[in-house]
C-alpha cells in the first residue's frame, strides 16, 4: 500500500479492494473508527483517514493487517473487525497469529478461529494439555471454542466421542418432579450446549451422533462411577459444581481423554454456604503439569458489543457496593 498526507489527511490505496469496509451499512468502517480514534471515509478503492498523525499511522497499520487477512482468504465480518481492532489497539496482538489459528472448518460454515489473544492461548492450552480450565465472564467463547475443538478432534479421529455435561443446579431436588421422561427433564439445562453444537454440525447429523452415543449430553451427576476413555469432555457452568462433584468429575478422566472445564465465578447459583468446585479446582491444580488454566476478561467478550459494557457496568457496581453483584446463568 502507498500513502500520502494532504492537509492533515491520509489517503490509503492498495491492490486489495478496501470498499468492503463501507459495505453492510458501514459497520466495519465504524468498527475501525471506534478502535483507532481516527475518522475514515471510503472513496472507491481508497480510504481517507483523518486524525492525529500518530493515530493515523496506527490505523494505517491496522488496515494493512486487515488487507493481509482478506488476501489470505479470511472473510472478515464487521464483528471480526471489531474484535481485531480490540486485539490490535488494546493488546498489541499479532492479528495473523490469532485469526489464522483455525480451530474448525465445518461444511458450509465460516472457519472458527480465536478472536483475541486470550482465546488463542485457550485454544493452544487445549491442544497442549489433557485438562484445561477456562474461567471468565459470559460471552467470551469458553464453551463455544471448547466445543469446536471437540468437534475437530472427533473429525480427525483423535477421540471417539464427545461428552458434554453441566450441573443442573437450578433444578435441585425438583428435577424428579418435572414432567416428561429423562430427556424432557434435563434438556432445558443442556440446551446451551446443543446450541453451540448446532452452530458447527448439522442438526440431523447431531441427532444421529447422539443416537449412536458418539455425542453424549448429560447432567454432571450422571458422570459418577464412570471412566471416560478416548473422549473429549466438556464440563460447562462448572462454577455451579460443588467441591465433591468437581473431584468426582476430575477423577473420571481416562486414557486418551481430554477435558475442558468452563465457568464464570461471578455467577454462582449454589445454595448459600456451598463452595464452588471450580474456584477450589483452580487453586488446587494451578501448578499441576498437564493442566492449563486460562482466565478471560470482559475484553474477550465476542457477543454483541453491548455485552462487554454490561459486564463492566456490573463490575463497577459490585466494587461500589460489595455483595451487590447478582447471580444468573452465563455462557
Coordinates of C-alpha atoms in Angstrom, one line a residue:
X1 CA 0.0 0.0 0.0
X2 CA 1.1 3.5 -0.7
X3 CA 0.0 6.7 1.2
X4 CA 0.4 10.4 1.2
X5 CA -0.6 13.2 3.6
X6 CA -2.6 16.2 2.4
X7 CA -3.9 18.9 4.8
X8 CA -3.7 16.6 7.8
X9 CA -5.5 13.8 5.9
X10 CA -4.1 10.4 4.9
X11 CA -5.1 8.6 1.7
X12 CA -4.6 4.9 1.6
X13 CA -4.6 3.0 -1.6
X14 CA -3.7 -0.6 -2.4
X15 CA -4.1 -3.6 -4.5
X16 CA -6.8 -5.2 -2.5
X17 CA -10.3 -3.8 -2.5
X18 CA -11.0 -1.6 0.5
X19 CA -14.5 -0.7 -0.4
X20 CA -15.8 -3.7 1.6
X21 CA -15.3 -1.6 4.8
X22 CA -18.2 0.6 3.8
X23 CA -20.5 -2.4 2.9
X24 CA -23.3 -3.6 5.1
X25 CA -24.2 -0.2 6.3
X26 CA -20.6 0.8 7.1
X27 CA -20.4 -1.3 10.3
X28 CA -16.9 -2.4 9.5
X29 CA -15.8 1.2 8.9
X30 CA -17.3 2.3 12.2
X31 CA -15.6 -0.5 14.0
X32 CA -12.2 0.7 12.7
X33 CA -13.1 4.3 13.7
X34 CA -14.1 3.2 17.2
X35 CA -11.0 1.1 17.7
X36 CA -8.5 3.6 16.2
X37 CA -9.9 7.0 17.2
X38 CA -9.4 8.1 13.5
X39 CA -12.2 9.3 11.2
X40 CA -12.4 7.2 8.0
X41 CA -14.2 7.6 4.7
X42 CA -14.1 5.4 1.6
X43 CA -13.7 6.6 -2.0
X44 CA -13.7 3.6 -4.3
X45 CA -10.6 1.7 -3.6
X46 CA -9.3 4.3 -1.2
X47 CA -9.7 5.0 2.4
X48 CA -9.4 8.6 3.7
X49 CA -8.0 8.8 7.3
X50 CA -8.2 12.0 9.4
X51 CA -6.8 12.5 12.9
X52 CA -3.6 13.0 14.9
X53 CA -0.6 11.8 13.0
X54 CA 0.3 9.0 15.5
X55 CA -3.3 7.6 15.4
X56 CA -3.4 7.8 11.6
X57 CA -0.2 5.8 11.4
X58 CA -1.6 3.1 13.7
X59 CA -4.8 3.0 11.7
X60 CA -2.9 2.5 8.5
X61 CA -1.0 -0.4 10.0
X62 CA -4.3 -1.9 11.2
X63 CA -5.8 -1.6 7.7
X64 CA -2.8 -3.3 6.2
X65 CA -3.3 -6.2 8.6
X66 CA -6.9 -6.5 7.6
X67 CA -5.9 -6.4 4.0
X68 CA -3.4 -9.2 4.5
X69 CA -6.1 -11.3 6.3
X70 CA -8.5 -10.9 3.5
X71 CA -5.8 -11.6 0.9
X72 CA -5.2 -14.9 2.8
X73 CA -8.9 -15.8 2.2
X74 CA -10.4 -14.8 5.5
X75 CA -13.9 -13.4 5.1
X76 CA -14.0 -10.6 7.7
X77 CA -17.4 -9.6 9.0
X78 CA -17.9 -6.3 10.9
X79 CA -17.9 -8.2 14.2
X80 CA -14.5 -9.7 13.2
X81 CA -13.2 -6.2 12.5
X82 CA -14.4 -5.0 16.0
X83 CA -12.6 -7.9 17.7
X84 CA -9.5 -7.4 15.6
X85 CA -9.4 -3.7 16.5
X86 CA -9.6 -4.6 20.2
X87 CA -6.8 -7.1 19.8
X88 CA -4.6 -4.8 17.7
X89 CA -5.0 -1.4 19.5
X90 CA -5.6 -2.5 23.1
X91 CA -3.5 -5.7 23.3
X92 CA -0.9 -5.1 20.6
X93 CA -1.6 -8.6 19.3
X94 CA -0.5 -10.2 16.1
X95 CA -3.7 -10.4 14.1
X96 CA -2.4 -13.0 11.7
X97 CA -1.4 -15.3 14.5
X98 CA -4.8 -15.0 16.1
X99 CA -7.2 -15.2 13.1
X100 CA -5.2 -17.7 11.1
X101 CA -5.2 -20.2 14.1
X102 CA -8.1 -22.2 12.6
X103 CA -9.9 -24.4 15.1
X104 CA -12.5 -25.9 12.9
X105 CA -13.7 -25.8 9.3
X106 CA -17.2 -27.2 9.2
X107 CA -19.1 -27.8 5.9
X108 CA -20.9 -24.7 4.6
X109 CA -19.7 -22.7 7.7
X110 CA -17.2 -19.9 8.2
X111 CA -13.9 -21.2 9.7
X112 CA -13.9 -20.9 13.5
X113 CA -10.9 -19.0 14.8
X114 CA -9.9 -17.2 18.0
X115 CA -10.9 -13.6 18.2
X116 CA -8.5 -12.4 20.9
X117 CA -5.1 -13.2 22.3
X118 CA -6.7 -14.9 25.3
X119 CA -8.9 -17.1 23.1
X120 CA -5.7 -18.1 21.2
X121 CA -4.0 -19.1 24.4
X122 CA -7.1 -21.1 25.4
X123 CA -7.1 -23.0 22.1
X124 CA -3.4 -23.7 22.4
X125 CA -3.8 -24.8 26.0
X126 CA -6.5 -27.3 25.0
X127 CA -4.2 -28.7 22.3
X128 CA -1.2 -29.0 24.6
X129 CA -2.9 -30.2 27.9
X130 CA -5.2 -33.0 28.8
X131 CA -7.1 -30.8 31.3
X132 CA -7.9 -27.1 30.8
X133 CA -9.9 -24.7 33.0
X134 CA -11.4 -21.7 31.1
X135 CA -12.6 -19.1 33.6
X136 CA -14.3 -15.8 32.8
X137 CA -17.5 -13.9 32.1
X138 CA -20.3 -14.8 29.8
X139 CA -19.8 -14.4 26.1
X140 CA -16.0 -14.9 26.0
X141 CA -16.2 -18.0 23.8
X142 CA -15.2 -20.5 26.5
X143 CA -17.8 -23.1 25.7
X144 CA -18.0 -22.4 22.0
X145 CA -14.3 -22.8 21.4
X146 CA -14.1 -25.9 23.5
X147 CA -17.0 -27.4 21.5
X148 CA -15.2 -26.5 18.3
X149 CA -12.0 -28.2 19.5
X150 CA -14.0 -31.3 20.4
X151 CA -15.7 -31.5 17.0
X152 CA -12.4 -31.0 15.3
X153 CA -10.7 -33.8 17.3
X154 CA -13.7 -36.1 16.6
X155 CA -13.4 -35.4 12.9
X156 CA -9.7 -36.2 13.0
X157 CA -10.5 -39.5 14.8
X158 CA -8.3 -38.4 17.7
X159 CA -11.2 -39.1 20.1
X160 CA -14.1 -41.5 19.6
X161 CA -16.8 -39.4 21.3
X162 CA -17.7 -36.1 22.8
X163 CA -19.3 -35.9 26.2
X164 CA -21.0 -32.6 27.3
X165 CA -22.1 -32.1 30.8
X166 CA -23.2 -29.4 33.2
X167 CA -24.6 -29.3 36.7
X168 CA -28.4 -28.9 36.8
X169 CA -28.2 -26.8 39.9
X170 CA -31.3 -24.7 39.2
X171 CA -33.4 -27.9 39.3
X172 CA -32.0 -29.1 42.6
X173 CA -34.2 -31.8 44.2
X174 CA -37.1 -30.7 42.0
X175 CA -35.7 -32.4 38.9
X176 CA -37.7 -35.6 39.6
X177 CA -40.9 -33.6 39.7
X178 CA -40.5 -32.1 36.3
X179 CA -42.9 -33.5 33.6
X180 CA -41.8 -36.0 30.9
X181 CA -39.0 -38.5 30.6
X182 CA -35.3 -38.0 31.5
X183 CA -34.6 -36.1 28.2
X184 CA -37.5 -33.7 28.8
X185 CA -36.4 -33.1 32.4
X186 CA -32.7 -32.3 31.6
X187 CA -33.0 -30.7 28.2
X188 CA -33.6 -27.1 29.4
X189 CA -30.4 -27.2 31.4
X190 CA -28.3 -28.6 28.5
X191 CA -29.8 -26.5 25.7
X192 CA -26.8 -24.1 25.6
X193 CA -24.5 -27.0 24.8
X194 CA -26.8 -28.1 21.9
X195 CA -27.0 -24.5 20.6
X196 CA -23.2 -24.4 20.3
X197 CA -23.1 -27.8 18.7
X198 CA -25.8 -26.9 16.1
X199 CA -23.7 -24.0 15.0
X200 CA -20.9 -26.4 13.9
X201 CA -22.7 -29.6 12.9
X202 CA -26.0 -30.1 11.0
X203 CA -28.8 -30.8 13.5
X204 CA -29.8 -34.0 11.7
X205 CA -26.2 -35.3 12.0
X206 CA -26.1 -34.3 15.6
X207 CA -29.2 -36.4 16.2
X208 CA -27.6 -39.4 14.5
X209 CA -24.4 -38.9 16.6
X210 CA -26.4 -38.7 19.8
X211 CA -28.3 -41.8 18.9
X212 CA -25.1 -43.7 18.3
X213 CA -23.6 -42.4 21.5
X214 CA -20.8 -40.6 19.7
X215 CA -22.1 -37.4 21.3
X216 CA -23.4 -37.6 24.8
X217 CA -25.1 -34.8 26.7
X218 CA -26.0 -35.4 30.3
X219 CA -26.1 -33.8 33.7
X220 CA -22.9 -33.9 35.8
X221 CA -24.5 -36.3 38.3
X222 CA -24.6 -39.0 35.6
X223 CA -20.8 -39.0 35.4
X224 CA -20.4 -40.7 38.7
X225 CA -18.9 -44.2 38.7
X226 CA -17.7 -43.9 35.1
X227 CA -14.2 -44.0 33.4
X228 CA -14.2 -41.8 30.3
X229 CA -11.6 -43.1 27.9
X230 CA -10.9 -41.8 24.4
X231 CA -13.2 -38.9 24.9
X232 CA -13.3 -35.1 24.7
X233 CA -15.3 -34.0 27.7
X234 CA -16.7 -30.5 28.4
X235 CA -17.9 -29.6 31.8
X236 CA -19.9 -26.3 31.4
X237 CA -21.1 -23.9 34.1
X238 CA -18.6 -25.5 36.4
X239 CA -18.9 -22.7 38.9
X240 CA -22.2 -24.4 40.0
X241 CA -20.4 -27.7 40.8
X242 CA -19.7 -28.5 44.5
X243 CA -16.3 -29.5 45.7
X244 CA -17.4 -33.1 45.8
X245 CA -18.9 -33.0 42.3
X246 CA -15.7 -31.4 40.9
X247 CA -13.4 -34.0 42.5
X248 CA -15.7 -36.8 41.2
X249 CA -15.6 -35.3 37.6
X250 CA -11.8 -34.8 37.6
X251 CA -11.3 -38.5 38.6
X252 CA -13.4 -39.7 35.7
X253 CA -10.7 -38.8 33.1
X254 CA -9.4 -42.0 31.4
X255 CA -6.8 -42.9 28.8
X256 CA -6.5 -40.8 25.6
X257 CA -9.1 -38.3 27.0
X258 CA -9.1 -34.6 27.2
X259 CA -11.4 -32.5 29.5
X260 CA -12.2 -28.8 29.4
X261 CA -13.9 -27.2 32.3
X262 CA -15.6 -23.8 31.8
X263 CA -17.3 -21.4 34.2
X264 CA -17.9 -17.8 35.4
X265 CA -17.1 -17.5 39.1
X266 CA -19.1 -14.3 39.3
X267 CA -22.3 -16.2 38.5
X268 CA -22.6 -18.9 41.2
X269 CA -26.0 -20.4 41.8
X270 CA -25.1 -22.8 44.6
X271 CA -27.0 -22.5 47.9
X272 CA -25.5 -20.2 50.4
X273 CA -22.6 -21.8 52.3
X274 CA -21.7 -24.2 49.5
X275 CA -18.2 -23.7 48.0
X276 CA -17.8 -23.6 44.2
X277 CA -15.8 -26.6 42.9
X278 CA -14.4 -24.5 40.1
X279 CA -12.8 -21.9 42.4
X280 CA -11.2 -24.7 44.5
X281 CA -10.0 -26.6 41.5
X282 CA -8.3 -23.5 40.1
X283 CA -6.5 -23.1 43.4
X284 CA -5.6 -26.8 43.8
X285 CA -4.5 -27.5 40.2
X286 CA -2.6 -24.3 39.3
X287 CA 0.8 -25.9 39.3
X288 CA -0.1 -29.5 38.2
X289 CA 1.7 -30.5 35.0
X290 CA -0.7 -31.3 32.2
X291 CA -3.3 -28.8 33.5
X292 CA -3.8 -25.4 31.7
X293 CA -5.8 -22.6 33.3
X294 CA -6.8 -19.7 31.1
X295 CA -8.6 -16.6 32.6
X296 CA -10.8 -14.4 30.4
X297 CA -11.9 -10.9 31.0
X298 CA -14.6 -8.6 29.6
X299 CA -12.1 -7.6 26.8
X300 CA -12.6 -11.1 25.4
X301 CA -16.4 -10.9 25.0
X302 CA -17.4 -11.8 21.5
X303 CA -21.1 -11.4 21.7
X304 CA -22.9 -8.1 21.0
X305 CA -20.6 -5.2 21.8
X306 CA -23.1 -4.1 24.5
X307 CA -22.4 -7.3 26.5
X308 CA -18.9 -6.0 27.3
X309 CA -20.3 -2.7 28.5
X310 CA -22.9 -4.5 30.6
X311 CA -20.2 -6.7 32.3
X312 CA -18.1 -3.6 33.1
X313 CA -21.1 -1.8 34.5
X314 CA -21.9 -4.7 36.9
X315 CA -18.2 -4.9 37.9
X316 CA -18.2 -1.2 38.8
X317 CA -21.5 -1.6 40.7
X318 CA -20.1 -4.5 42.6
X319 CA -16.9 -2.5 43.6
X320 CA -19.1 0.3 44.9
X321 CA -21.4 -1.9 46.8
X322 CA -19.7 -5.1 47.9
X323 CA -22.1 -8.1 47.9
X324 CA -24.4 -6.4 45.5
X325 CA -23.5 -8.4 42.4
X326 CA -26.3 -10.7 41.3
X327 CA -26.2 -14.2 40.1
X328 CA -27.5 -15.9 37.0
X329 CA -26.6 -18.1 34.1
X330 CA -23.6 -17.3 32.0
X331 CA -22.1 -18.9 28.8

